[in-house]
PDB file of C-alpha atoms in Angstrom:
ATOM      1  CA  MET W1098     -27.099   7.602   0.381  1.00  0.00           C
ATOM      2  CA  THR W1099     -26.862   7.396  -3.361  1.00  0.00           C
ATOM      3  CA  ARG W1100     -27.738  10.592  -4.448  1.00  0.00           C
ATOM      4  CA  PRO W1101     -25.186  12.795  -6.722  1.00  0.00           C
ATOM      5  CA  ARG W1102     -24.709  15.620  -3.957  1.00  0.00           C
ATOM      6  CA  ALA W1103     -24.432  12.231  -1.069  1.00  0.00           C
ATOM      7  CA  ILE W1104     -20.723  12.532   0.314  1.00  0.00           C
ATOM      8  CA  SER W1105     -19.299   9.791   1.990  1.00  0.00           C
ATOM      9  CA  VAL W1106     -15.982   9.424   4.035  1.00  0.00           C
ATOM     10  CA  ALA W1107     -14.538   6.403   6.629  1.00  0.00           C
ATOM     11  CA  ILE W1108     -11.457   5.380   8.230  1.00  0.00           C
ATOM     12  CA  VAL W1109     -10.638   2.634  10.195  1.00  0.00           C
ATOM     13  CA  ILE W1110      -9.866   3.530  14.025  1.00  0.00           C
ATOM     14  CA  GLU W1111      -8.056   1.112  16.212  1.00  0.00           C
ATOM     15  CA  ARG W1112     -10.387   1.470  19.351  1.00  0.00           C
ATOM     16  CA  PRO W1113     -14.162  -0.890  19.831  1.00  0.00           C
ATOM     17  CA  VAL W1114     -16.809   0.331  19.002  1.00  0.00           C
ATOM     18  CA  ALA W1115     -18.406   1.423  22.694  1.00  0.00           C
ATOM     19  CA  GLU W1116     -15.207   3.407  23.020  1.00  0.00           C
ATOM     20  CA  VAL W1117     -15.514   5.265  19.083  1.00  0.00           C
ATOM     21  CA  TRP W1118     -19.219   5.469  20.078  1.00  0.00           C
ATOM     22  CA  SER W1119     -18.776   7.391  23.703  1.00  0.00           C
ATOM     23  CA  GLU W1120     -16.921   9.901  21.618  1.00  0.00           C
ATOM     24  CA  VAL W1121     -18.870  10.589  18.471  1.00  0.00           C
ATOM     25  CA  ALA W1122     -22.314  10.351  21.340  1.00  0.00           C
ATOM     26  CA  ASP W1123     -20.842  13.523  23.013  1.00  0.00           C
ATOM     27  CA  ILE W1124     -22.182  16.050  20.542  1.00  0.00           C
ATOM     28  CA  ALA W1125     -20.723  18.870  22.596  1.00  0.00           C
ATOM     29  CA  ARG W1126     -16.741  17.871  22.192  1.00  0.00           C
ATOM     30  CA  HIS W1127     -17.393  17.588  18.085  1.00  0.00           C
ATOM     31  CA  VAL W1128     -15.685  20.792  18.086  1.00  0.00           C
ATOM     32  CA  ASP W1129     -12.677  19.179  19.818  1.00  0.00           C
ATOM     33  CA  TRP W1130     -11.930  16.326  16.522  1.00  0.00           C
ATOM     34  CA  MET W1131     -13.656  18.710  13.624  1.00  0.00           C
ATOM     35  CA  ALA W1132     -11.745  21.470  12.681  1.00  0.00           C
ATOM     36  CA  ASP W1133     -14.504  23.218  10.638  1.00  0.00           C
ATOM     37  CA  ALA W1134     -16.864  23.415  14.093  1.00  0.00           C
ATOM     38  CA  VAL W1135     -16.470  26.241  15.985  1.00  0.00           C
ATOM     39  CA  ALA W1136     -18.713  26.429  18.356  1.00  0.00           C
ATOM     40  CA  ILE W1137     -21.905  24.049  19.534  1.00  0.00           C
ATOM     41  CA  ARG W1138     -24.889  25.583  21.805  1.00  0.00           C
ATOM     42  CA  PHE W1139     -27.921  23.382  22.418  1.00  0.00           C
ATOM     43  CA  LEU W1140     -31.210  24.037  21.577  1.00  0.00           C
ATOM     44  CA  THR W1141     -32.660  21.826  23.550  1.00  0.00           C
ATOM     45  CA  ASP W1142     -32.800  20.655  26.931  1.00  0.00           C
ATOM     46  CA  THR W1143     -31.405  17.088  26.154  1.00  0.00           C
ATOM     47  CA  ARG W1144     -27.899  16.415  24.634  1.00  0.00           C
ATOM     48  CA  ARG W1145     -27.811  12.854  23.152  1.00  0.00           C
ATOM     49  CA  GLY W1146     -31.066  11.436  21.934  1.00  0.00           C
ATOM     50  CA  VAL W1147     -33.903  12.079  19.210  1.00  0.00           C
ATOM     51  CA  GLY W1148     -34.735  15.264  19.597  1.00  0.00           C
ATOM     52  CA  THR W1149     -32.298  17.230  20.636  1.00  0.00           C
ATOM     53  CA  ARG W1150     -31.288  20.099  19.163  1.00  0.00           C
ATOM     54  CA  PHE W1151     -28.042  22.462  18.333  1.00  0.00           C
ATOM     55  CA  ALA W1152     -26.682  25.200  16.012  1.00  0.00           C
ATOM     56  CA  CYS W1153     -22.545  24.688  15.335  1.00  0.00           C
ATOM     57  CA  ASP W1154     -20.888  27.605  14.040  1.00  0.00           C
ATOM     58  CA  THR W1155     -19.084  26.039  11.153  1.00  0.00           C
ATOM     59  CA  ARG W1156     -16.208  27.684   9.047  1.00  0.00           C
ATOM     60  CA  ILE W1157     -14.459  26.652   6.345  1.00  0.00           C
ATOM     61  CA  GLY W1158     -12.031  29.592   5.225  1.00  0.00           C
ATOM     62  CA  PRO W1159     -13.364  32.035   4.273  1.00  0.00           C
ATOM     63  CA  LEU W1160     -16.866  30.846   4.527  1.00  0.00           C
ATOM     64  CA  SER W1161     -19.124  30.557   7.701  1.00  0.00           C
ATOM     65  CA  THR W1162     -22.713  29.425   8.571  1.00  0.00           C
ATOM     66  CA  THR W1163     -24.438  28.067  11.753  1.00  0.00           C
ATOM     67  CA  ASP W1164     -25.840  24.763  10.890  1.00  0.00           C
ATOM     68  CA  VAL W1165     -28.923  23.989  13.095  1.00  0.00           C
ATOM     69  CA  MET W1166     -29.570  20.476  13.302  1.00  0.00           C
ATOM     70  CA  GLU W1167     -31.619  17.946  14.681  1.00  0.00           C
ATOM     71  CA  VAL W1168     -31.208  14.101  16.007  1.00  0.00           C
ATOM     72  CA  THR W1169     -32.809  11.711  14.168  1.00  0.00           C
ATOM     73  CA  VAL W1170     -31.700   8.518  14.418  1.00  0.00           C
ATOM     74  CA  TRP W1171     -29.852   7.103  18.324  1.00  0.00           C
ATOM     75  CA  ASP W1172     -28.687   3.688  17.520  1.00  0.00           C
ATOM     76  CA  GLU W1173     -26.278   3.173  20.599  1.00  0.00           C
ATOM     77  CA  PRO W1174     -23.349   2.565  19.838  1.00  0.00           C
ATOM     78  CA  ARG W1175     -24.319   2.034  15.648  1.00  0.00           C
ATOM     79  CA  ARG W1176     -25.734   5.163  14.331  1.00  0.00           C
ATOM     80  CA  LEU W1177     -26.403   8.918  15.241  1.00  0.00           C
ATOM     81  CA  GLY W1178     -28.482  10.476  11.863  1.00  0.00           C
ATOM     82  CA  VAL W1179     -29.442  14.365  11.966  1.00  0.00           C
ATOM     83  CA  ARG W1180     -31.468  16.417   9.901  1.00  0.00           C
ATOM     84  CA  HIS W1181     -29.734  19.935   8.541  1.00  0.00           C
ATOM     85  CA  VAL W1182     -32.364  22.641   9.066  1.00  0.00           C
ATOM     86  CA  GLY W1183     -30.574  25.569   8.579  1.00  0.00           C
ATOM     87  CA  LEU W1184     -29.031  27.668   5.490  1.00  0.00           C
ATOM     88  CA  VAL W1185     -27.572  24.741   4.360  1.00  0.00           C
ATOM     89  CA  THR W1186     -30.426  21.652   4.306  1.00  0.00           C
ATOM     90  CA  GLY W1187     -29.964  17.822   4.526  1.00  0.00           C
ATOM     91  CA  VAL W1188     -29.112  14.761   6.368  1.00  0.00           C
ATOM     92  CA  GLY W1189     -25.950  12.672   7.852  1.00  0.00           C
ATOM     93  CA  GLU W1190     -24.874   9.898   9.385  1.00  0.00           C
ATOM     94  CA  PHE W1191     -22.290   8.776  11.180  1.00  0.00           C
ATOM     95  CA  VAL W1192     -22.303   4.456  11.397  1.00  0.00           C
ATOM     96  CA  LEU W1193     -20.047   2.528  13.335  1.00  0.00           C
ATOM     97  CA  VAL W1194     -19.038  -1.033  12.481  1.00  0.00           C
ATOM     98  CA  ALA W1195     -17.296  -3.173  14.965  1.00  0.00           C
ATOM     99  CA  LEU W1196     -14.739  -4.911  12.579  1.00  0.00           C
ATOM    100  CA  ASP W1197     -13.508  -7.194  15.551  1.00  0.00           C
ATOM    101  CA  GLY W1198     -12.614  -6.576  19.397  1.00  0.00           C
ATOM    102  CA  ALA W1199     -10.459  -3.488  18.728  1.00  0.00           C
ATOM    103  CA  ARG W1200     -11.018  -2.476  15.743  1.00  0.00           C
ATOM    104  CA  THR W1201     -14.066   0.618  13.926  1.00  0.00           C
ATOM    105  CA  GLU W1202     -15.039   1.050  11.027  1.00  0.00           C
ATOM    106  CA  PHE W1203     -16.339   4.616  11.404  1.00  0.00           C
ATOM    107  CA  ARG W1204     -18.098   6.109   8.128  1.00  0.00           C
ATOM    108  CA  TRP W1205     -19.911   9.519   7.910  1.00  0.00           C
ATOM    109  CA  ASP W1206     -22.435  10.018   4.918  1.00  0.00           C
ATOM    110  CA  GLU W1207     -24.338  13.664   3.749  1.00  0.00           C
ATOM    111  CA  ASP W1208     -26.807  14.220   1.943  1.00  0.00           C
ATOM    112  CA  LEU W1209     -27.253  18.613   1.157  1.00  0.00           C
ATOM    113  CA  THR W1210     -28.761  20.558  -0.272  1.00  0.00           C
ATOM    114  CA  PHE W1211     -27.386  24.216  -0.436  1.00  0.00           C
ATOM    115  CA  PRO W1212     -29.459  27.675  -1.537  1.00  0.00           C
ATOM    116  CA  TRP W1213     -29.661  29.501  -4.670  1.00  0.00           C
ATOM    117  CA  PHE W1214     -28.003  31.883  -3.689  1.00  0.00           C
ATOM    118  CA  LEU W1215     -25.091  29.664  -2.463  1.00  0.00           C
ATOM    119  CA  GLY W1216     -24.889  28.099  -6.009  1.00  0.00           C
ATOM    120  CA  GLY W1217     -27.919  25.405  -5.590  1.00  0.00           C
ATOM    121  CA  PRO W1218     -26.690  22.109  -7.620  1.00  0.00           C
ATOM    122  CA  LEU W1219     -23.577  23.944  -8.525  1.00  0.00           C
ATOM    123  CA  GLY W1220     -22.647  25.026  -5.342  1.00  0.00           C
ATOM    124  CA  ALA W1221     -23.247  21.551  -3.722  1.00  0.00           C
ATOM    125  CA  LEU W1222     -21.244  20.025  -6.613  1.00  0.00           C
ATOM    126  CA  VAL W1223     -18.161  22.357  -6.268  1.00  0.00           C
ATOM    127  CA  ALA W1224     -18.084  22.165  -2.406  1.00  0.00           C
ATOM    128  CA  ARG W1225     -18.222  18.393  -2.418  1.00  0.00           C
ATOM    129  CA  PRO W1226     -14.308  17.569  -2.986  1.00  0.00           C
ATOM    130  CA  VAL W1227     -13.558  20.854  -0.137  1.00  0.00           C
ATOM    131  CA  LEU W1228     -16.048  19.038   1.871  1.00  0.00           C
ATOM    132  CA  ARG W1229     -14.931  15.531   1.729  1.00  0.00           C
ATOM    133  CA  LEU W1230     -11.324  16.241   2.395  1.00  0.00           C
ATOM    134  CA  VAL W1231     -12.456  18.308   5.196  1.00  0.00           C
ATOM    135  CA  TRP W1232     -14.256  15.339   6.573  1.00  0.00           C
ATOM    136  CA  ARG W1233     -11.475  12.727   5.958  1.00  0.00           C
ATOM    137  CA  ARG W1234      -9.016  15.298   8.025  1.00  0.00           C
ATOM    138  CA  ASN W1235     -12.199  16.007  10.622  1.00  0.00           C
ATOM    139  CA  LEU W1236     -11.998  11.867  10.733  1.00  0.00           C
ATOM    140  CA  ALA W1237      -8.687  11.087  11.323  1.00  0.00           C
ATOM    141  CA  ARG W1238      -8.243  13.942  13.465  1.00  0.00           C
ATOM    142  CA  LEU W1239     -10.864  11.901  16.130  1.00  0.00           C
ATOM    143  CA  LYS W1240      -8.579   9.124  14.772  1.00  0.00           C
ATOM    144  CA  GLU W1241      -5.750  10.286  16.481  1.00  0.00           C
ATOM    145  CA  ARG W1242      -7.499  11.585  19.272  1.00  0.00           C
ATOM    146  CA  LEU W1243      -8.823   7.957  20.246  1.00  0.00           C
ATOM    147  CA  GLU W1244      -6.033   6.279  19.325  1.00  0.00           C
ATOM    148  CA  ARG W1245      -3.352   8.169  21.169  1.00  0.00           C
ATOM    149  CA  GLY W1246      -6.028   7.562  24.341  1.00  0.00           C
TER     150      GLY W1246
END
């Protein structure tokens, strides 16, 4: 994702890619390591794989919204992609890369479009450093969760 509003954060986790994937593929548990994810409700009977839809109540500081997403990529154990179809639209993807037998690089890419009443492109520009910080912290929480095992 190379567009100007794209956000990308990454971390190395001292766990095998299969173990990291197992945690990430369990969408219901994202609230356990994503500080901004308050609750997740599935909108489909499926909870894994392409076509899975869910609503994630999200809060950053005083701002909250419900982010509706649909899984568009499910390439176990390497990639999980979503399309945001709620108030904020766009695409996001988790990419896992096995560095060796026991380490995984986890990259989180998002390309989001904000509605006009949230500032449109200017709102996205202002939000980018805040979201990058929040998502870096989320990845640090995931790393801690997996490494303390």
